[in-house]
PDB file of N, CA and C in Angstrom:
ATOM      1  N   UNK A   1       0.818  -1.195   0.000  1.00 81.00           N
ATOM      2  CA  UNK A   1       0.000   0.000   0.000  1.00 81.00           C
ATOM      3  C   UNK A   1       0.855   1.250   0.000  1.00 81.00           C
ATOM      4  N   UNK A   2       1.953   1.201   0.716  1.00 90.00           N
ATOM      5  CA  UNK A   2       2.806   2.382   0.789  1.00 90.00           C
ATOM      6  C   UNK A   2       3.429   2.725  -0.567  1.00 90.00           C
ATOM      7  N   UNK A   3       3.466   1.753  -1.483  1.00 91.00           N
ATOM      8  CA  UNK A   3       3.994   1.983  -2.824  1.00 91.00           C
ATOM      9  C   UNK A   3       2.905   2.404  -3.803  1.00 91.00           C
ATOM     10  N   UNK A   4       1.681   2.570  -3.299  1.00 91.00           N
ATOM     11  CA  UNK A   4       0.586   2.997  -4.148  1.00 91.00           C
ATOM     12  C   UNK A   4      -0.105   1.873  -4.902  1.00 91.00           C
ATOM     13  N   UNK A   5       0.144   0.651  -4.510  1.00 88.00           N
ATOM     14  CA  UNK A   5      -0.484  -0.493  -5.189  1.00 88.00           C
ATOM     15  C   UNK A   5      -1.882  -0.706  -4.643  1.00 88.00           C
ATOM     16  N   UNK A   6      -2.804  -1.002  -5.547  1.00 85.00           N
ATOM     17  CA  UNK A   6      -4.197  -1.213  -5.152  1.00 85.00           C
ATOM     18  C   UNK A   6      -4.534  -2.683  -4.975  1.00 85.00           C
ATOM     19  N   UNK A   7      -3.789  -3.589  -5.650  1.00 81.00           N
ATOM     20  CA  UNK A   7      -4.056  -5.011  -5.514  1.00 81.00           C
ATOM     21  C   UNK A   7      -2.778  -5.804  -5.739  1.00 81.00           C
ATOM     22  N   UNK A   8      -2.806  -7.056  -5.296  1.00 80.00           N
ATOM     23  CA  UNK A   8      -1.671  -7.957  -5.458  1.00 80.00           C
ATOM     24  C   UNK A   8      -2.209  -9.358  -5.726  1.00 80.00           C
ATOM     25  N   UNK A   9      -1.750  -9.992  -6.778  1.00 80.00           N
ATOM     26  CA  UNK A   9      -2.205 -11.331  -7.139  1.00 80.00           C
ATOM     27  C   UNK A   9      -1.395 -12.362  -6.353  1.00 80.00           C
ATOM     28  N   UNK A  10      -2.067 -13.103  -5.470  1.00 80.00           N
ATOM     29  CA  UNK A  10      -1.404 -14.128  -4.670  1.00 80.00           C
ATOM     30  C   UNK A  10      -1.327 -15.472  -5.381  1.00 80.00           C
ATOM     31  N   UNK A  11      -1.805 -15.545  -6.600  1.00 81.00           N
ATOM     32  CA  UNK A  11      -1.746 -16.798  -7.340  1.00 81.00           C
ATOM     33  C   UNK A  11      -2.902 -17.719  -6.993  1.00 81.00           C
ATOM     34  N   UNK A  12      -2.774 -18.979  -7.384  1.00 83.00           N
ATOM     35  CA  UNK A  12      -3.860 -19.946  -7.234  1.00 83.00           C
ATOM     36  C   UNK A  12      -4.079 -20.436  -5.818  1.00 83.00           C
ATOM     37  N   UNK A  13      -5.249 -21.041  -5.620  1.00 85.00           N
ATOM     38  CA  UNK A  13      -5.584 -21.649  -4.335  1.00 85.00           C
ATOM     39  C   UNK A  13      -6.138 -23.037  -4.578  1.00 85.00           C
ATOM     40  N   UNK A  14      -5.933 -23.920  -3.610  1.00 86.00           N
ATOM     41  CA  UNK A  14      -6.461 -25.277  -3.687  1.00 86.00           C
ATOM     42  C   UNK A  14      -6.806 -25.722  -2.278  1.00 86.00           C
ATOM     43  N   UNK A  15      -8.091 -25.649  -1.944  1.00 88.00           N
ATOM     44  CA  UNK A  15      -8.548 -25.961  -0.588  1.00 88.00           C
ATOM     45  C   UNK A  15      -8.278 -27.410  -0.200  1.00 88.00           C
ATOM     46  N   UNK A  16      -8.311 -28.319  -1.152  1.00 91.00           N
ATOM     47  CA  UNK A  16      -8.122 -29.737  -0.842  1.00 91.00           C
ATOM     48  C   UNK A  16      -6.650 -30.120  -0.723  1.00 91.00           C
ATOM     49  N   UNK A  17      -5.831 -29.688  -1.671  1.00 89.00           N
ATOM     50  CA  UNK A  17      -4.422 -30.074  -1.695  1.00 89.00           C
ATOM     51  C   UNK A  17      -3.534 -29.225  -0.789  1.00 89.00           C
ATOM     52  N   UNK A  18      -3.958 -28.000  -0.505  1.00 90.00           N
ATOM     53  CA  UNK A  18      -3.129 -27.099   0.295  1.00 90.00           C
ATOM     54  C   UNK A  18      -4.018 -26.226   1.195  1.00 90.00           C
ATOM     55  N   UNK A  19      -4.659 -26.842   2.199  1.00 93.00           N
ATOM     56  CA  UNK A  19      -5.631 -26.106   3.014  1.00 93.00           C
ATOM     57  C   UNK A  19      -5.039 -24.955   3.818  1.00 93.00           C
ATOM     58  N   UNK A  20      -3.797 -25.060   4.249  1.00 93.00           N
ATOM     59  CA  UNK A  20      -3.172 -23.983   5.015  1.00 93.00           C
ATOM     60  C   UNK A  20      -3.002 -22.717   4.193  1.00 93.00           C
ATOM     61  N   UNK A  21      -2.490 -22.874   2.985  1.00 90.00           N
ATOM     62  CA  UNK A  21      -2.313 -21.730   2.095  1.00 90.00           C
ATOM     63  C   UNK A  21      -3.677 -21.191   1.676  1.00 90.00           C
ATOM     64  N   UNK A  22      -4.626 -22.081   1.456  1.00 90.00           N
ATOM     65  CA  UNK A  22      -5.980 -21.652   1.101  1.00 90.00           C
ATOM     66  C   UNK A  22      -6.559 -20.762   2.208  1.00 90.00           C
ATOM     67  N   UNK A  23      -6.427 -21.202   3.452  1.00 91.00           N
ATOM     68  CA  UNK A  23      -6.940 -20.425   4.587  1.00 91.00           C
ATOM     69  C   UNK A  23      -6.251 -19.068   4.671  1.00 91.00           C
ATOM     70  N   UNK A  24      -4.936 -19.059   4.515  1.00 90.00           N
ATOM     71  CA  UNK A  24      -4.181 -17.807   4.556  1.00 90.00           C
ATOM     72  C   UNK A  24      -4.654 -16.845   3.470  1.00 90.00           C
ATOM     73  N   UNK A  25      -4.714 -17.328   2.228  1.00 88.00           N
ATOM     74  CA  UNK A  25      -5.052 -16.454   1.105  1.00 88.00           C
ATOM     75  C   UNK A  25      -6.494 -15.961   1.180  1.00 88.00           C
ATOM     76  N   UNK A  26      -7.425 -16.819   1.572  1.00 87.00           N
ATOM     77  CA  UNK A  26      -8.811 -16.375   1.666  1.00 87.00           C
ATOM     78  C   UNK A  26      -8.999 -15.422   2.841  1.00 87.00           C
ATOM     79  N   UNK A  27      -8.132 -15.484   3.831  1.00 88.00           N
ATOM     80  CA  UNK A  27      -8.204 -14.567   4.963  1.00 88.00           C
ATOM     81  C   UNK A  27      -7.675 -13.182   4.658  1.00 88.00           C
ATOM     82  N   UNK A  28      -7.077 -13.004   3.491  1.00 85.00           N
ATOM     83  CA  UNK A  28      -6.518 -11.704   3.114  1.00 85.00           C
ATOM     84  C   UNK A  28      -7.598 -10.730   2.631  1.00 85.00           C
ATOM     85  N   UNK A  29      -8.821 -11.218   2.466  1.00 81.00           N
ATOM     86  CA  UNK A  29      -9.924 -10.337   2.094  1.00 81.00           C
ATOM     87  C   UNK A  29     -10.066 -10.072   0.614  1.00 81.00           C
ATOM     88  N   UNK A  30      -9.433 -10.881  -0.208  1.00 78.00           N
ATOM     89  CA  UNK A  30      -9.519 -10.676  -1.651  1.00 78.00           C
ATOM     90  C   UNK A  30     -10.722 -11.356  -2.256  1.00 78.00           C
ATOM     91  N   UNK A  31     -10.771 -11.339  -3.556  1.00 80.00           N
ATOM     92  CA  UNK A  31     -11.851 -11.978  -4.308  1.00 80.00           C
ATOM     93  C   UNK A  31     -11.312 -13.207  -5.017  1.00 80.00           C
ATOM     94  N   UNK A  32     -12.036 -14.317  -4.907  1.00 82.00           N
ATOM     95  CA  UNK A  32     -11.664 -15.525  -5.634  1.00 82.00           C
ATOM     96  C   UNK A  32     -12.152 -15.400  -7.066  1.00 82.00           C
ATOM     97  N   UNK A  33     -11.250 -15.624  -8.018  1.00 81.00           N
ATOM     98  CA  UNK A  33     -11.576 -15.487  -9.437  1.00 81.00           C
ATOM     99  C   UNK A  33     -11.264 -16.803 -10.127  1.00 81.00           C
ATOM    100  N   UNK A  34     -12.162 -17.240 -10.992  1.00 81.00           N
ATOM    101  CA  UNK A  34     -11.972 -18.467 -11.751  1.00 81.00           C
ATOM    102  C   UNK A  34     -11.892 -18.118 -13.231  1.00 81.00           C
ATOM    103  N   UNK A  35     -10.935 -18.731 -13.918  1.00 78.00           N
ATOM    104  CA  UNK A  35     -10.806 -18.496 -15.358  1.00 78.00           C
ATOM    105  C   UNK A  35     -11.015 -19.808 -16.103  1.00 78.00           C
ATOM    106  N   UNK A  36     -11.143 -19.713 -17.404  1.00 77.00           N
ATOM    107  CA  UNK A  36     -11.387 -20.908 -18.206  1.00 77.00           C
ATOM    108  C   UNK A  36     -10.129 -21.740 -18.410  1.00 77.00           C
ATOM    109  N   UNK A  37      -8.974 -21.209 -18.045  1.00 73.00           N
ATOM    110  CA  UNK A  37      -7.734 -21.939 -18.234  1.00 73.00           C
ATOM    111  C   UNK A  37      -7.146 -21.724 -19.618  1.00 73.00           C
ATOM    112  N   UNK A  38      -6.081 -22.433 -19.880  1.00 73.00           N
ATOM    113  CA  UNK A  38      -5.394 -22.274 -21.157  1.00 73.00           C
ATOM    114  C   UNK A  38      -6.091 -23.010 -22.289  1.00 73.00           C
ATOM    115  N   UNK A  39      -5.934 -22.520 -23.460  1.00 72.00           N
ATOM    116  CA  UNK A  39      -6.467 -23.175 -24.645  1.00 72.00           C
ATOM    117  C   UNK A  39      -5.635 -22.748 -25.838  1.00 72.00           C
ATOM    118  N   UNK A  40      -5.739 -23.503 -26.890  1.00 71.00           N
ATOM    119  CA  UNK A  40      -5.005 -23.165 -28.100  1.00 71.00           C
ATOM    120  C   UNK A  40      -5.844 -23.528 -29.325  1.00 71.00           C
ATOM    121  N   UNK A  41      -5.483 -22.944 -30.421  1.00 72.00           N
ATOM    122  CA  UNK A  41      -6.151 -23.236 -31.687  1.00 72.00           C
ATOM    123  C   UNK A  41      -5.082 -23.493 -32.734  1.00 72.00           C
ATOM    124  N   UNK A  42      -5.274 -24.501 -33.522  1.00 71.00           N
ATOM    125  CA  UNK A  42      -4.300 -24.820 -34.554  1.00 71.00           C
ATOM    126  C   UNK A  42      -4.979 -25.061 -35.880  1.00 71.00           C
ATOM    127  N   UNK A  43      -4.270 -24.777 -36.929  1.00 79.00           N
ATOM    128  CA  UNK A  43      -4.830 -24.942 -38.266  1.00 79.00           C
ATOM    129  C   UNK A  43      -4.617 -26.350 -38.815  1.00 79.00           C
ATOM    130  N   UNK A  44      -3.468 -26.935 -38.521  1.00 88.00           N
ATOM    131  CA  UNK A  44      -3.182 -28.218 -39.150  1.00 88.00           C
ATOM    132  C   UNK A  44      -3.029 -29.341 -38.125  1.00 88.00           C
ATOM    133  N   UNK A  45      -3.159 -30.543 -38.585  1.00 90.00           N
ATOM    134  CA  UNK A  45      -3.129 -31.744 -37.764  1.00 90.00           C
ATOM    135  C   UNK A  45      -1.825 -31.867 -36.971  1.00 90.00           C
ATOM    136  N   UNK A  46      -0.695 -31.650 -37.603  1.00 90.00           N
ATOM    137  CA  UNK A  46       0.603 -31.819 -36.942  1.00 90.00           C
ATOM    138  C   UNK A  46       0.769 -30.820 -35.802  1.00 90.00           C
ATOM    139  N   UNK A  47       0.396 -29.570 -36.010  1.00 86.00           N
ATOM    140  CA  UNK A  47       0.495 -28.565 -34.949  1.00 86.00           C
ATOM    141  C   UNK A  47      -0.364 -28.953 -33.753  1.00 86.00           C
ATOM    142  N   UNK A  48      -1.587 -29.388 -33.999  1.00 86.00           N
ATOM    143  CA  UNK A  48      -2.481 -29.804 -32.920  1.00 86.00           C
ATOM    144  C   UNK A  48      -1.886 -30.971 -32.140  1.00 86.00           C
ATOM    145  N   UNK A  49      -1.351 -31.954 -32.843  1.00 89.00           N
ATOM    146  CA  UNK A  49      -0.775 -33.131 -32.178  1.00 89.00           C
ATOM    147  C   UNK A  49       0.481 -32.776 -31.383  1.00 89.00           C
ATOM    148  N   UNK A  50       1.290 -31.855 -31.890  1.00 88.00           N
ATOM    149  CA  UNK A  50       2.489 -31.425 -31.158  1.00 88.00           C
ATOM    150  C   UNK A  50       2.103 -30.740 -29.849  1.00 88.00           C
ATOM    151  N   UNK A  51       1.086 -29.874 -29.889  1.00 85.00           N
ATOM    152  CA  UNK A  51       0.626 -29.201 -28.676  1.00 85.00           C
ATOM    153  C   UNK A  51       0.082 -30.230 -27.693  1.00 85.00           C
ATOM    154  N   UNK A  52      -0.686 -31.194 -28.165  1.00 86.00           N
ATOM    155  CA  UNK A  52      -1.221 -32.234 -27.287  1.00 86.00           C
ATOM    156  C   UNK A  52      -0.106 -33.037 -26.641  1.00 86.00           C
ATOM    157  N   UNK A  53       0.937 -33.354 -27.395  1.00 90.00           N
ATOM    158  CA  UNK A  53       2.072 -34.106 -26.863  1.00 90.00           C
ATOM    159  C   UNK A  53       2.790 -33.322 -25.777  1.00 90.00           C
ATOM    160  N   UNK A  54       3.058 -32.051 -26.024  1.00 88.00           N
ATOM    161  CA  UNK A  54       3.737 -31.210 -25.029  1.00 88.00           C
ATOM    162  C   UNK A  54       2.890 -31.104 -23.755  1.00 88.00           C
ATOM    163  N   UNK A  55       1.577 -30.922 -23.899  1.00 85.00           N
ATOM    164  CA  UNK A  55       0.708 -30.838 -22.733  1.00 85.00           C
ATOM    165  C   UNK A  55       0.680 -32.155 -21.971  1.00 85.00           C
ATOM    166  N   UNK A  56       0.688 -33.264 -22.667  1.00 88.00           N
ATOM    167  CA  UNK A  56       0.718 -34.572 -22.018  1.00 88.00           C
ATOM    168  C   UNK A  56       1.985 -34.733 -21.189  1.00 88.00           C
ATOM    169  N   UNK A  57       3.135 -34.412 -21.763  1.00 89.00           N
ATOM    170  CA  UNK A  57       4.406 -34.504 -21.052  1.00 89.00           C
ATOM    171  C   UNK A  57       4.400 -33.574 -19.840  1.00 89.00           C
ATOM    172  N   UNK A  58       3.921 -32.356 -20.013  1.00 84.00           N
ATOM    173  CA  UNK A  58       3.855 -31.394 -18.911  1.00 84.00           C
ATOM    174  C   UNK A  58       2.974 -31.924 -17.784  1.00 84.00           C
ATOM    175  N   UNK A  59       1.821 -32.469 -18.117  1.00 80.00           N
ATOM    176  CA  UNK A  59       0.903 -32.988 -17.110  1.00 80.00           C
ATOM    177  C   UNK A  59       1.479 -34.194 -16.381  1.00 80.00           C
ATOM    178  N   UNK A  60       2.230 -35.050 -17.073  1.00 81.00           N
ATOM    179  CA  UNK A  60       2.860 -36.187 -16.431  1.00 81.00           C
ATOM    180  C   UNK A  60       3.918 -35.708 -15.446  1.00 81.00           C
ATOM    181  N   UNK A  61       4.735 -34.736 -15.833  1.00 70.00           N
ATOM    182  CA  UNK A  61       5.762 -34.204 -14.944  1.00 70.00           C
ATOM    183  C   UNK A  61       5.133 -33.524 -13.745  1.00 70.00           C
ATOM    184  N   UNK A  62       4.042 -32.773 -13.947  1.00 66.00           N
ATOM    185  CA  UNK A  62       3.378 -32.070 -12.870  1.00 66.00           C
ATOM    186  C   UNK A  62       2.756 -33.044 -11.871  1.00 66.00           C
ATOM    187  N   UNK A  63       2.191 -34.137 -12.364  1.00 69.00           N
ATOM    188  CA  UNK A  63       1.527 -35.092 -11.472  1.00 69.00           C
ATOM    189  C   UNK A  63       2.517 -35.870 -10.618  1.00 69.00           C
ATOM    190  N   UNK A  64       3.783 -35.920 -10.996  1.00 66.00           N
ATOM    191  CA  UNK A  64       4.803 -36.641 -10.224  1.00 66.00           C
ATOM    192  C   UNK A  64       5.374 -35.827  -9.083  1.00 66.00           C
ATOM    193  N   UNK A  65       5.089 -34.522  -9.029  1.00 57.00           N
ATOM    194  CA  UNK A  65       5.645 -33.651  -7.984  1.00 57.00           C
ATOM    195  C   UNK A  65       5.013 -33.903  -6.655  1.00 57.00           C
TER     196      UNK A  65
END
């Protein structure tokens, strides 16, 4: 506030996987916002399949953490 900022994005929340952080962030008095998430559009078959492959690899790596 002393720097003149009106808001600060604390990032995502997950009440089930991280209840402590969820409680902290919701106690800050902000607004919970939901978005549609990422999406992409491709013209050709190969581009679409490459994006799907990269997302699959990313999701596998993320689920192992």
